[in-house]
XYZ file of C-alpha atoms in Angstrom:
369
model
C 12.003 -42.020 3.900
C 11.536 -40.882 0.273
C 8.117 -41.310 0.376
C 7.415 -39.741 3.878
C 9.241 -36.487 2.356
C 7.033 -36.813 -1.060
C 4.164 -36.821 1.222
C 5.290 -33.650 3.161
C 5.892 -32.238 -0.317
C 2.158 -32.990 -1.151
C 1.018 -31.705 1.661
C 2.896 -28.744 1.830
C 1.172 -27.508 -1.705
C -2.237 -28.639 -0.336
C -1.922 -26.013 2.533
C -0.506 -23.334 0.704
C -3.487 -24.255 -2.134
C -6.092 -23.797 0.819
C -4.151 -21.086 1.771
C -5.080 -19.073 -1.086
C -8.602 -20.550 -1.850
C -10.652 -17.906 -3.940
C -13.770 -16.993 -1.968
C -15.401 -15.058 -4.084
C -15.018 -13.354 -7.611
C -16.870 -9.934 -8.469
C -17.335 -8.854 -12.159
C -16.641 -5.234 -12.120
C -17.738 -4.252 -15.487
C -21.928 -4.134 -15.118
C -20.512 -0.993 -12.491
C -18.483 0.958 -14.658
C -15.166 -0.781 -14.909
C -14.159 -0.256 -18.196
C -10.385 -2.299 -19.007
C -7.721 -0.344 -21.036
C -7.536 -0.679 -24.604
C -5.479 2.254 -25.383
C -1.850 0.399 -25.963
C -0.338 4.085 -25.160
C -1.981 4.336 -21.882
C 0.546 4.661 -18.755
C -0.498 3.297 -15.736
C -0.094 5.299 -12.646
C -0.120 4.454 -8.912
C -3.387 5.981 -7.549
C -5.610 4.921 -10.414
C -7.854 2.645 -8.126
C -8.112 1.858 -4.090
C -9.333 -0.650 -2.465
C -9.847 -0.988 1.335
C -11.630 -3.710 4.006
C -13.824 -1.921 6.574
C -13.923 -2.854 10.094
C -17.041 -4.713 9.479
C -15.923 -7.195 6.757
C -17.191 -5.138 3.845
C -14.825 -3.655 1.349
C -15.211 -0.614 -0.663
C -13.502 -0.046 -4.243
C -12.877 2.919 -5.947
C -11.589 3.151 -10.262
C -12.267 4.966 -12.515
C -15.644 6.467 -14.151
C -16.748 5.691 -16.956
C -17.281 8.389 -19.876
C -21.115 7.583 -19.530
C -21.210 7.982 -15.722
C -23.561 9.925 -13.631
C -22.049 12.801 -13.260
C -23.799 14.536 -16.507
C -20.690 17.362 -16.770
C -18.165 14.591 -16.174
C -16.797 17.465 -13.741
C -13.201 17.093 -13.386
C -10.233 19.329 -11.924
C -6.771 19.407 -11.579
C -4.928 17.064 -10.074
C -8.426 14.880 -9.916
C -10.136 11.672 -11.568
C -14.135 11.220 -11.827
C -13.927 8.233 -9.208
C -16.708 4.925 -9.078
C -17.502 4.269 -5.683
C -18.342 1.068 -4.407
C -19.350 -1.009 -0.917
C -19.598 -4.855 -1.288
C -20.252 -7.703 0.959
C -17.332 -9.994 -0.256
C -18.909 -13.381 1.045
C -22.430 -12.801 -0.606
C -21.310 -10.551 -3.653
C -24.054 -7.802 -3.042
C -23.565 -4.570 -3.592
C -24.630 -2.446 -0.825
C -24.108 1.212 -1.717
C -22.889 2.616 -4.870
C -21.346 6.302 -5.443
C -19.279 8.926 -7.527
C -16.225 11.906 -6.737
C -13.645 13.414 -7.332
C -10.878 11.754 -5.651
C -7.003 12.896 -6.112
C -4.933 11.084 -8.607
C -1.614 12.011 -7.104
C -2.076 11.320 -3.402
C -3.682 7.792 -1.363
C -7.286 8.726 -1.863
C -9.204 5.681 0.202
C -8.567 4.183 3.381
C -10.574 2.437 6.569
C -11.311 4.583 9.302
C -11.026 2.737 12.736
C -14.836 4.139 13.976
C -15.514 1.369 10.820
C -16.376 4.075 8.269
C -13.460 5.085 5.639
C -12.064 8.470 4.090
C -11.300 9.597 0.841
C -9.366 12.641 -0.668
C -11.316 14.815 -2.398
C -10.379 17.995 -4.063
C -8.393 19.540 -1.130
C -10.302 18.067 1.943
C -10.388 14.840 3.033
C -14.195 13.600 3.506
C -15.117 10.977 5.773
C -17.984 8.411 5.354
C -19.942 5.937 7.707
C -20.436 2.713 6.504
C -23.471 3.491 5.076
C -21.358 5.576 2.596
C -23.037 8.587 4.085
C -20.492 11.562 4.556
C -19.800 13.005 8.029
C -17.380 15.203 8.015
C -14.548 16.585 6.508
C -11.372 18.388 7.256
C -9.438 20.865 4.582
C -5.637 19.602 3.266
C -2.887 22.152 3.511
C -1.799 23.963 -0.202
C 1.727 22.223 0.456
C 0.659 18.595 0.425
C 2.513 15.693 -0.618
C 1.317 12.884 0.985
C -1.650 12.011 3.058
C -1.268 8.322 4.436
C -3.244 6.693 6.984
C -1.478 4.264 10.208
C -1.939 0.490 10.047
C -4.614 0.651 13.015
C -6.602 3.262 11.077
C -6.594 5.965 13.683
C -4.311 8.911 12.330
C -3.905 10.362 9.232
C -0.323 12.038 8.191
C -0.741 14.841 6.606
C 3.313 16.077 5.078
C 4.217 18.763 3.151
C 7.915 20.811 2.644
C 9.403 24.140 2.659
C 13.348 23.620 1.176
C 14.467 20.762 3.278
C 12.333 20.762 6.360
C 9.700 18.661 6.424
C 6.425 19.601 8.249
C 3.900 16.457 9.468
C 0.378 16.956 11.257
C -1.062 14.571 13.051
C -4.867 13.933 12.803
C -7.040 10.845 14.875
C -9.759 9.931 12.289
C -11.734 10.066 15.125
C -12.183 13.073 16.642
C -10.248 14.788 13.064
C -8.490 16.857 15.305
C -4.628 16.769 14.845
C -3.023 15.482 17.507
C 0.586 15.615 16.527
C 3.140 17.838 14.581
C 6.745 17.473 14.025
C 9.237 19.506 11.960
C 12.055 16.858 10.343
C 15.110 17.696 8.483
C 15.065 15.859 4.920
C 12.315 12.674 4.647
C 10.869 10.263 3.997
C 8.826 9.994 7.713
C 6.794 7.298 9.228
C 4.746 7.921 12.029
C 4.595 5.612 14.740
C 2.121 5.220 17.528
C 4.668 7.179 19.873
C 7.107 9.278 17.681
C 8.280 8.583 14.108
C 11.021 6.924 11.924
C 13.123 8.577 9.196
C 15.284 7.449 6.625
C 18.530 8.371 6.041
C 20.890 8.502 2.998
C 24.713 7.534 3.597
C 27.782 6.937 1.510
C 29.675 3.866 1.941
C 33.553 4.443 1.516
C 36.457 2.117 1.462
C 37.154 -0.472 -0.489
C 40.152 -3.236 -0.528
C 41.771 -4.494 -3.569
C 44.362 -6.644 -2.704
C 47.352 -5.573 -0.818
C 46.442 -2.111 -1.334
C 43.243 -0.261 0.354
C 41.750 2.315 -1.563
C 38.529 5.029 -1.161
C 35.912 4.769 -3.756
C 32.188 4.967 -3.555
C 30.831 1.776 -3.874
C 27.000 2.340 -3.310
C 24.587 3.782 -1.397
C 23.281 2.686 2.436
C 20.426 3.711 4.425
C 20.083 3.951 7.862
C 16.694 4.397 9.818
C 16.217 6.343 12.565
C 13.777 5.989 15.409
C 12.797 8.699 16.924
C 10.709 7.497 20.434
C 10.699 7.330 23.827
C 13.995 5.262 23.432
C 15.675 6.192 20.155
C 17.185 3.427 17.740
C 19.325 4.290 14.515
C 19.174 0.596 12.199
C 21.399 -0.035 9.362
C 19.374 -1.213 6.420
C 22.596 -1.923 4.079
C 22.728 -0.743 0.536
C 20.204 1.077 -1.958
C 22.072 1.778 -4.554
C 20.226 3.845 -7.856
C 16.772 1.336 -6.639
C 13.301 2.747 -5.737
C 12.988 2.574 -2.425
C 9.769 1.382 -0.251
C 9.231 3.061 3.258
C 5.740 3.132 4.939
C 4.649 1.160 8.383
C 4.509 -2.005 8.670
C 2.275 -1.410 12.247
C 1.993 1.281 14.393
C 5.445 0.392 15.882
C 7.244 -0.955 12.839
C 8.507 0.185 8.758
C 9.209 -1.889 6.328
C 11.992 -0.981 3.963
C 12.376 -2.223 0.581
C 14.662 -1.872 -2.463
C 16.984 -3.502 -5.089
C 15.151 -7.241 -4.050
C 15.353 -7.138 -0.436
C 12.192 -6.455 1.599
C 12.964 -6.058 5.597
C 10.498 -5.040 8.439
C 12.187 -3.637 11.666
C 10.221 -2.973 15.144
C 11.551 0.661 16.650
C 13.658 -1.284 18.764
C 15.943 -2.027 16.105
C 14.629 -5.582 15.816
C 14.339 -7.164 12.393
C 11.189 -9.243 12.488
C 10.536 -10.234 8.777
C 13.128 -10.359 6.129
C 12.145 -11.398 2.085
C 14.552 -11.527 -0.933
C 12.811 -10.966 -3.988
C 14.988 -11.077 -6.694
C 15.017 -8.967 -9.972
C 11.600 -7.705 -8.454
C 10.587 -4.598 -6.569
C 8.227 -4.017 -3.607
C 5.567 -1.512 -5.084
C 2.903 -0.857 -2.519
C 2.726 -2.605 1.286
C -0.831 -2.839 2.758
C -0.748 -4.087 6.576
C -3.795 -5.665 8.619
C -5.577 -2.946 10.049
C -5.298 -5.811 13.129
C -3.418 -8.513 13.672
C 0.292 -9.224 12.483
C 0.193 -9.702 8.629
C 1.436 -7.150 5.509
C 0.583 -7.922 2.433
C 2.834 -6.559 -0.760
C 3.154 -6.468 -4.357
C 5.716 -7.270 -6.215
C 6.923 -6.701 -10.495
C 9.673 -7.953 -12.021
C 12.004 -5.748 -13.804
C 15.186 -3.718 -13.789
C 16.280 -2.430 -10.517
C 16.893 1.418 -12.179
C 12.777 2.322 -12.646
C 10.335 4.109 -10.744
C 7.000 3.048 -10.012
C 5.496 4.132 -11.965
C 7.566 2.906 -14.610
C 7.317 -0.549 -13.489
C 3.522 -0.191 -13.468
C 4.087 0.498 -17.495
C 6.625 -1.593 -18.331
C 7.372 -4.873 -15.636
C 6.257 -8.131 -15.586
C 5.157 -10.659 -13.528
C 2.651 -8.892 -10.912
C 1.899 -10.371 -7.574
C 0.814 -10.296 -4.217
C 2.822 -11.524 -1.395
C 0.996 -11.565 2.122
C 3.569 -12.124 5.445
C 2.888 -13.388 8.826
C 5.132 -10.958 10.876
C 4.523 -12.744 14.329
C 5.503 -16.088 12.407
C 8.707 -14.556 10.002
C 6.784 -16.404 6.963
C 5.082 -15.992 3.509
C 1.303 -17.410 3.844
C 0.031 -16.903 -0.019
C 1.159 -15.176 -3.153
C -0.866 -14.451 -5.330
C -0.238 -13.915 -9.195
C -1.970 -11.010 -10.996
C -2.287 -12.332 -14.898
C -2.667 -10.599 -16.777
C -0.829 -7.586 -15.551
C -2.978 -5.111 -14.515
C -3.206 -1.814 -15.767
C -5.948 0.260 -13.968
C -6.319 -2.781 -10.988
C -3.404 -3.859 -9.068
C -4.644 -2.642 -5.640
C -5.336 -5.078 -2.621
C -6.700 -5.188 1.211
C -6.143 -7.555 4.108
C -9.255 -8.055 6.168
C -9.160 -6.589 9.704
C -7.611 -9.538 10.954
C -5.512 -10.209 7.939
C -6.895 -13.564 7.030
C -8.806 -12.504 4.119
C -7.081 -10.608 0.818
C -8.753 -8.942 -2.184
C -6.932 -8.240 -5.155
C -8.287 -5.685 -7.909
C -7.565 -6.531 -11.390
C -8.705 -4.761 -14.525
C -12.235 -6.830 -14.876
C -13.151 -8.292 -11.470
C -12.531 -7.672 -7.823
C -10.999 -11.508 -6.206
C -11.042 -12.280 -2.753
C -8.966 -15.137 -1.353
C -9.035 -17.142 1.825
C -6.050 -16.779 4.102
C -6.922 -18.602 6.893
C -4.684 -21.638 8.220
């Protein structure tokens, strides 16, 4: 019996080895990437992107180099001097190659589902064929705060706020026409195929000590609301002073994240995926832009720091990707060292594929079961 459960043991690592069996590593340096040697330098969220098109092909975006080919090194507020690239992961080749000015504040790059992609540039957001050739563009309102783009690919949310109302277009990548608006008291907002979720802010009272029941505040709670066809309002349990993760999951799910607990709930109040990750927090989610899988990172540190902070100061940076129609972790994947301009990752279209940016070379790992 011992050995039979040594055996499963074995063979247990061997899958989750396979699992995560590199397929390919790119050197990004002979393009431009140039790694941080500045011990000062704070790293920031939107520094790089990284994105699978429909066709298998992944583009990557960082940024510029001094010697680049813009000759002005044009820059503007609010905007980084972005390297542009399209790969084939499997064969390594590089297939187009470009530079812009892409926003350092908002999600500049993501897949388009006609198999093209978008970025945000300056105050529009420009779309591209594959052949990195642009087609079109539409301009971003002056209130912007965060342009984000659903799991399938086919809208874009455009937000922005005036005092506490929140006002969200709609737009299909498509056809860039909006589709969609909706005016929402307080935030954060995640739009679903057919209506939206928000997230809600509660105080959680009451508290007994002994014999004798007394009212303090003993934390935070959140509670998300889903507002379609057949409305659903989901206790998510406590926050506490934590950063807080909440973005889709799919086009019919969020996933929620904070103080170590990572949960993903279907608008029908269903929890579907649940991951404790202690002493860590969730920093980005990236979902299959097909398929059932969501792939997150993850750094170590104290609960009490932003983001961005973590980006500076954490530890330990990985890459978890989940099977949501199976409820289990398929691969993580450890970042070393931690990454300071890199850090961003894609799931292929059907989620069996991940690449992983670091500061020197773009990896992409084999998912498939």
């Amino acid at each position: 019996m011992k050995t039979l459960r040594v055996l499963a043991i074995l063979l247990g690592c061997c899958a989750m080895a396979s699992a995560q069996a590199k397929l390919r590593s790119i050197d990004l340096r002979p393009y431009g990437l140039e790694p941080v040697t500045n011990r000062e330098y704070k790293a920031r969220i939107f520094t790089s992107a990284l994105e699978y098109l429909k066709d298998g092909s992944i583009v990557v975006a960082f940024p510029a180099a001094y010697s680049s080919l813009d000759l002005n090194h044009e820059r503007t507020f609010n905007t980084e001097r972005a390297t542009v690239l399209h790969f084939d992961p499997h064969s390594g080749k590089l297939l187009h190659r470009f530079e812009g000015l892409v926003s350092n504040e908002l999600r500049f790059l993501a897949a388009t589902a006609d198999g093209g992609f978008l970025l945000v540039q300056r105050r529009e957001v420009v779309f591209y064929s594959r052949e990195c050739v642009a087609t079109g563009s539409i301009q971003l309102p002056l209130d912007i705060e965060s342009v984000e783009v659903s799991p399938s690919r086919r809208y874009i949310t455009l937000a922005g706020s005036t005092g506490d109302m929140l006002h969200v277009t709609v737009v299909d990548t498509a056809t860039r026409a909006s589709v969609r608006q909706y005016e929402v008291h307080g935030g954060p907002i995640v739009v679903l195929s057919d209506g939206y979720a928000t997230l809600k802010t509660y105080t959680v009272q009451g508290v007994s000590i002994g014999g004798v029941r007394r009212i303090a505040i003993v934390g935070h709670g959140q509670q998300v609301n889903f507002a379609v066809p057949q409305p659903k309002t989901v206790d998510l349990g406590m926050a506490f002073d934590c950063p807080v993760a909440f973005e889709a999951a799919s086009d019919d799910s969020i996933v929620y994240a904070t103080c170590g607990l990572m949960q993903v709930v279907d608008e029908r109040g269903r929890r579907v995926f649940k991951d404790v990750v202690k002493h860590s927090t969730v920093v980005r989610t990236q979902p299959a832009m097909e398929g059932a899988r969501l792939a997150y990172s993850l750094v170590r540190g104290p609960y009490a720091k932003t983001t961005e902070q973590l980006r500076a100061s954490g530890k330990d940076f990985s890459i978890r990707v989940a099977d949501l129609g199976t409820g289990r972790i398929v691969a993580t994947v450890p970042i070393v060292p931690f990454p300071r301009i890199g850090g961003v990752f894609a799931l292929s279209v059907d989620g069996r594929e991940l690449a992983v940016m670091n500061d020197v070379t773009l990896e992409v790992f084999d998912l498939r079961e």
